[in-house]
PDB file of C-alpha atoms in Angstrom:
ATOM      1  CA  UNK A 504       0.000   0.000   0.000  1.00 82.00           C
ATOM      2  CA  UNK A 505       2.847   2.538   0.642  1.00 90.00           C
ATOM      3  CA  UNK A 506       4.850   1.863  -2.666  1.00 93.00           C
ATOM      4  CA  UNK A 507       1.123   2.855  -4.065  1.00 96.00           C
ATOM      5  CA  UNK A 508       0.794   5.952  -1.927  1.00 96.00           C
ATOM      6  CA  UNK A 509       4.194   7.128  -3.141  1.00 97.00           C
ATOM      7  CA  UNK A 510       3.921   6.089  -6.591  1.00 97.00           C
ATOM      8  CA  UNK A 511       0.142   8.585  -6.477  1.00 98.00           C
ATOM      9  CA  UNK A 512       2.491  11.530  -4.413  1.00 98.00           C
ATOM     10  CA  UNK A 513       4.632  11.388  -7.519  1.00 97.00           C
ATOM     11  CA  UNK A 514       1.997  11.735  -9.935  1.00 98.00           C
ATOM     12  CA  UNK A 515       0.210  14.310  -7.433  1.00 98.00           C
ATOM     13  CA  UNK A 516       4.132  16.033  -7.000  1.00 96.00           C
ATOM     14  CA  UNK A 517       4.065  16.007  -3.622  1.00 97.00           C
ATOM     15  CA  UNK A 518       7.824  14.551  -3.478  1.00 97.00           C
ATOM     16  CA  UNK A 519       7.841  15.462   0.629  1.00 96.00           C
ATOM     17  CA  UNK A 520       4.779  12.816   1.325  1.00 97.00           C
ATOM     18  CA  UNK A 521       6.732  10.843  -1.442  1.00 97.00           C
ATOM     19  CA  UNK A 522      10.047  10.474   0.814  1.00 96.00           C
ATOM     20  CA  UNK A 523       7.474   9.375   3.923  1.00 96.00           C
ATOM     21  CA  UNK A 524       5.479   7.070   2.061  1.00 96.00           C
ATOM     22  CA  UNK A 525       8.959   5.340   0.306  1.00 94.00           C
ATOM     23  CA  UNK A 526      10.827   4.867   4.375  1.00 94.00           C
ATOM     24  CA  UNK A 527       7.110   3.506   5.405  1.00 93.00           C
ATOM     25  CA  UNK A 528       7.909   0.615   2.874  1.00 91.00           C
ATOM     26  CA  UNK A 529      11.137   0.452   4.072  1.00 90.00           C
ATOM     27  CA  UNK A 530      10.170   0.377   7.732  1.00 89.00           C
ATOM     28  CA  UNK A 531       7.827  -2.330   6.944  1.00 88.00           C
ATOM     29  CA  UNK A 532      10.190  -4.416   4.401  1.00 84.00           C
ATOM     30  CA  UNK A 533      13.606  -3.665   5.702  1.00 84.00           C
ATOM     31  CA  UNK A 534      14.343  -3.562   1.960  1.00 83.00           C
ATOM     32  CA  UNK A 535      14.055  -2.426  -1.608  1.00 88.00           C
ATOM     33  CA  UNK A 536      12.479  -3.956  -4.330  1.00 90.00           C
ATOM     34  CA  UNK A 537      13.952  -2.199  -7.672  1.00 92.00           C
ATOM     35  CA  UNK A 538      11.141   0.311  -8.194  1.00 94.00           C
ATOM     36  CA  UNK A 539      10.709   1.036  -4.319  1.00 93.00           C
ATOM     37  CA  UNK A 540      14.655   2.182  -4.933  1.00 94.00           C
ATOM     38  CA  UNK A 541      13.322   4.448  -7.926  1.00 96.00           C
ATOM     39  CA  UNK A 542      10.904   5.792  -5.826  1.00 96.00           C
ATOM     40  CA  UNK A 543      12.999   6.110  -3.030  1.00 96.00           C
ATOM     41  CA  UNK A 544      15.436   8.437  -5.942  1.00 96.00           C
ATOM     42  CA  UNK A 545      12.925  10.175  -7.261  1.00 97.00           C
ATOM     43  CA  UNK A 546      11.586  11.283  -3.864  1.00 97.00           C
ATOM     44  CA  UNK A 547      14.643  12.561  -2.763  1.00 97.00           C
ATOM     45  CA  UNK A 548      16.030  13.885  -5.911  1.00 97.00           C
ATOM     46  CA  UNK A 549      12.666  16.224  -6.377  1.00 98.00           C
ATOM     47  CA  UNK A 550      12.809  16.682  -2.449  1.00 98.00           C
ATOM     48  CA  UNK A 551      16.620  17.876  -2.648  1.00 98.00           C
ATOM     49  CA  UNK A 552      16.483  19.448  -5.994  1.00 98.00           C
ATOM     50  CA  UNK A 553      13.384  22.164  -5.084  1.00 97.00           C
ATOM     51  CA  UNK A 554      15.521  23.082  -2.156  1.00 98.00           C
ATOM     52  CA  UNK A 555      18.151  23.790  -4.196  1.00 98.00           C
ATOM     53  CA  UNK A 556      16.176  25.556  -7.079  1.00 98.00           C
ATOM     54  CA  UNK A 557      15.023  27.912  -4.048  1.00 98.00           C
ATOM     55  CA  UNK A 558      18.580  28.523  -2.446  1.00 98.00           C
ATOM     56  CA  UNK A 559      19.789  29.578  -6.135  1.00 98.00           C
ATOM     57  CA  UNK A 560      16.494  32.119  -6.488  1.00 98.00           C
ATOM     58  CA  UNK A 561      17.514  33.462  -2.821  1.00 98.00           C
ATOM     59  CA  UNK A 562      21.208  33.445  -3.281  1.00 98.00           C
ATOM     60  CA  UNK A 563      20.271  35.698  -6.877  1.00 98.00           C
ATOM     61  CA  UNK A 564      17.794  38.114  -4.063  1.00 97.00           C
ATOM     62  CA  UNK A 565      20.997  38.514  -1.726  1.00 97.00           C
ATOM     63  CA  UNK A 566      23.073  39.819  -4.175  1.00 96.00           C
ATOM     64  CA  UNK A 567      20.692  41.757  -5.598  1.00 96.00           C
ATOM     65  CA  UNK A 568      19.738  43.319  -2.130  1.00 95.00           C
ATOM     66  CA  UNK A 569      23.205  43.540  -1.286  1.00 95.00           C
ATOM     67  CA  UNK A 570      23.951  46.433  -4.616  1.00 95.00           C
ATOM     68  CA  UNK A 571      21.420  48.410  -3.311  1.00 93.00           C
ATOM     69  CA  UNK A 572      23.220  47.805   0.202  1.00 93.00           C
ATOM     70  CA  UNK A 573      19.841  47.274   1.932  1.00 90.00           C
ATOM     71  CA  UNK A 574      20.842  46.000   5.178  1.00 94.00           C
ATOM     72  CA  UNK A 575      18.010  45.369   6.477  1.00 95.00           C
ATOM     73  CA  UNK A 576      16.697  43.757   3.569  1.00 96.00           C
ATOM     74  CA  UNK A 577      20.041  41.962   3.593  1.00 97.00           C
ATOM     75  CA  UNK A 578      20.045  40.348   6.797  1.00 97.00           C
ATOM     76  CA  UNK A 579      15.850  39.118   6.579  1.00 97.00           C
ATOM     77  CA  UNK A 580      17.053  37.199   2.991  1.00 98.00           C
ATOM     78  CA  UNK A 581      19.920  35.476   5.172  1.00 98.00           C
ATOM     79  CA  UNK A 582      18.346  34.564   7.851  1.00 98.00           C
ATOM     80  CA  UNK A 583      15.586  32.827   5.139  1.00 98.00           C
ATOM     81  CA  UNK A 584      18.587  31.275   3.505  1.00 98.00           C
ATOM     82  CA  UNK A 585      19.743  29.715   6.691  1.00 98.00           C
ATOM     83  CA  UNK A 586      16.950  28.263   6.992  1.00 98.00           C
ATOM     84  CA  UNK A 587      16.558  26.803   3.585  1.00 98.00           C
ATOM     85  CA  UNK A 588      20.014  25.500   4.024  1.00 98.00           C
ATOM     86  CA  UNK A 589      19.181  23.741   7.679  1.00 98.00           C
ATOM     87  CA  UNK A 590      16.281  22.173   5.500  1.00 98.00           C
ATOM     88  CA  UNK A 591      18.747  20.699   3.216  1.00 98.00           C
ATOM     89  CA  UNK A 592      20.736  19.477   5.742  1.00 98.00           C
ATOM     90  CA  UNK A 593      18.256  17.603   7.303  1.00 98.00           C
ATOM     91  CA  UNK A 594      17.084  16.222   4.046  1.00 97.00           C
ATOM     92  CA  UNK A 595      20.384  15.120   3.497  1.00 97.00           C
ATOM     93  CA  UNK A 596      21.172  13.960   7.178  1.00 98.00           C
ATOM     94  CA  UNK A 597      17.475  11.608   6.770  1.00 96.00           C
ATOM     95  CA  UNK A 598      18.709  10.063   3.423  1.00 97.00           C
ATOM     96  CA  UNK A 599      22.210   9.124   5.004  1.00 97.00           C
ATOM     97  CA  UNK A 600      20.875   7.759   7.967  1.00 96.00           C
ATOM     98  CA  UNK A 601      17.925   5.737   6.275  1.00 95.00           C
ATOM     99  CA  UNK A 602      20.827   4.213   3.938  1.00 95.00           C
ATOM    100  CA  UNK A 603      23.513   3.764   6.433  1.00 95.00           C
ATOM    101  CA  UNK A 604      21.505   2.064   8.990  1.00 94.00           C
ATOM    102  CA  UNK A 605      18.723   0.610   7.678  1.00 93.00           C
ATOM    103  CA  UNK A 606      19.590  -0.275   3.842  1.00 94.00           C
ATOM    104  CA  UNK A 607      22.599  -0.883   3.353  1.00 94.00           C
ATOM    105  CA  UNK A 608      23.115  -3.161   6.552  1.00 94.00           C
ATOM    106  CA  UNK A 609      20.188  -5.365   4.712  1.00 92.00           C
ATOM    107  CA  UNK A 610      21.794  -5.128   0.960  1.00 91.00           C
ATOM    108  CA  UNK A 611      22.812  -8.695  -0.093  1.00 90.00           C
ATOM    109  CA  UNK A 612      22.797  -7.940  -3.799  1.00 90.00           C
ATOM    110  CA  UNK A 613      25.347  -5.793  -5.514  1.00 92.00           C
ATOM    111  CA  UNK A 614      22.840  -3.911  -7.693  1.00 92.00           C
ATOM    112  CA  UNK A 615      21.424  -2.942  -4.092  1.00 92.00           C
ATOM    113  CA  UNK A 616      24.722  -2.082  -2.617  1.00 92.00           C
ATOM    114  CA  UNK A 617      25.662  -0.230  -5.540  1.00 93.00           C
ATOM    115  CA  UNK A 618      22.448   2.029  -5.294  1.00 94.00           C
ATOM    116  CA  UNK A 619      22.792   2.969  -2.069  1.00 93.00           C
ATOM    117  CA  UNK A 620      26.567   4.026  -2.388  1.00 92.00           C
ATOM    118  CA  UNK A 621      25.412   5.928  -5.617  1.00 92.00           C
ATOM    119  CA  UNK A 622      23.023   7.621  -3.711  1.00 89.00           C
TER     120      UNK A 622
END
């Protein structure tokens, strides 16, 4: 039922119930089937990738703030970065941890291994 719920959060978009629906499977199977390892990707790929999209739009604010040396203006955009970039990090932080304690541990095949080392 999960690897269904995440496959309908990709279709919907919704990449951040995506990532929860693809670690309930995991939680449930201790491992990956091939496509629950797409899913598990693609979830954290789209996750990881609109942070990223959103730190390169704030990062183009800054700089833009900063030529018109609008402090105050300056420091709100940082402090919104920082938090962005805490938000990656703990993206990041929950996709090491799920493969480093819970898949690969559990990885008998190589084509497993080798996903989760790609990742």
């Amino acid at each position: 039922m999960t690897v269904y719920m995440a496959k309908i959060a990709e279709q919907a978009e919704r990449y951040d119930e995506m990532v929860t629906f693809v670690k309930e499977a995991i939680q449930v199977n201790g491992s990956l089937s091939t496509e629950e390892r797409n899913l598990l990707s693609t979830s954290f790929k789209n996750v990881v990738g609109a942070h990223r999209n959103s730190l390169r739009i704030i990062y183009s604010v800054l700089a833009r703030e900063k030529e018109k040396e609008n402090e105050a203006q300056v420091n709100i955009v940082e402090r919104y970065k920082e938090k962005i970039e805490e938000e990656l990090y703990a993206i990041c932080d929950d996709l090491l941890n799920l493969l480093n304690e819970r898949l690969i541990p559990v990885a008998k095949e190589a084509e497993e291994k080798v996903f989760c080392y790609k990742m």
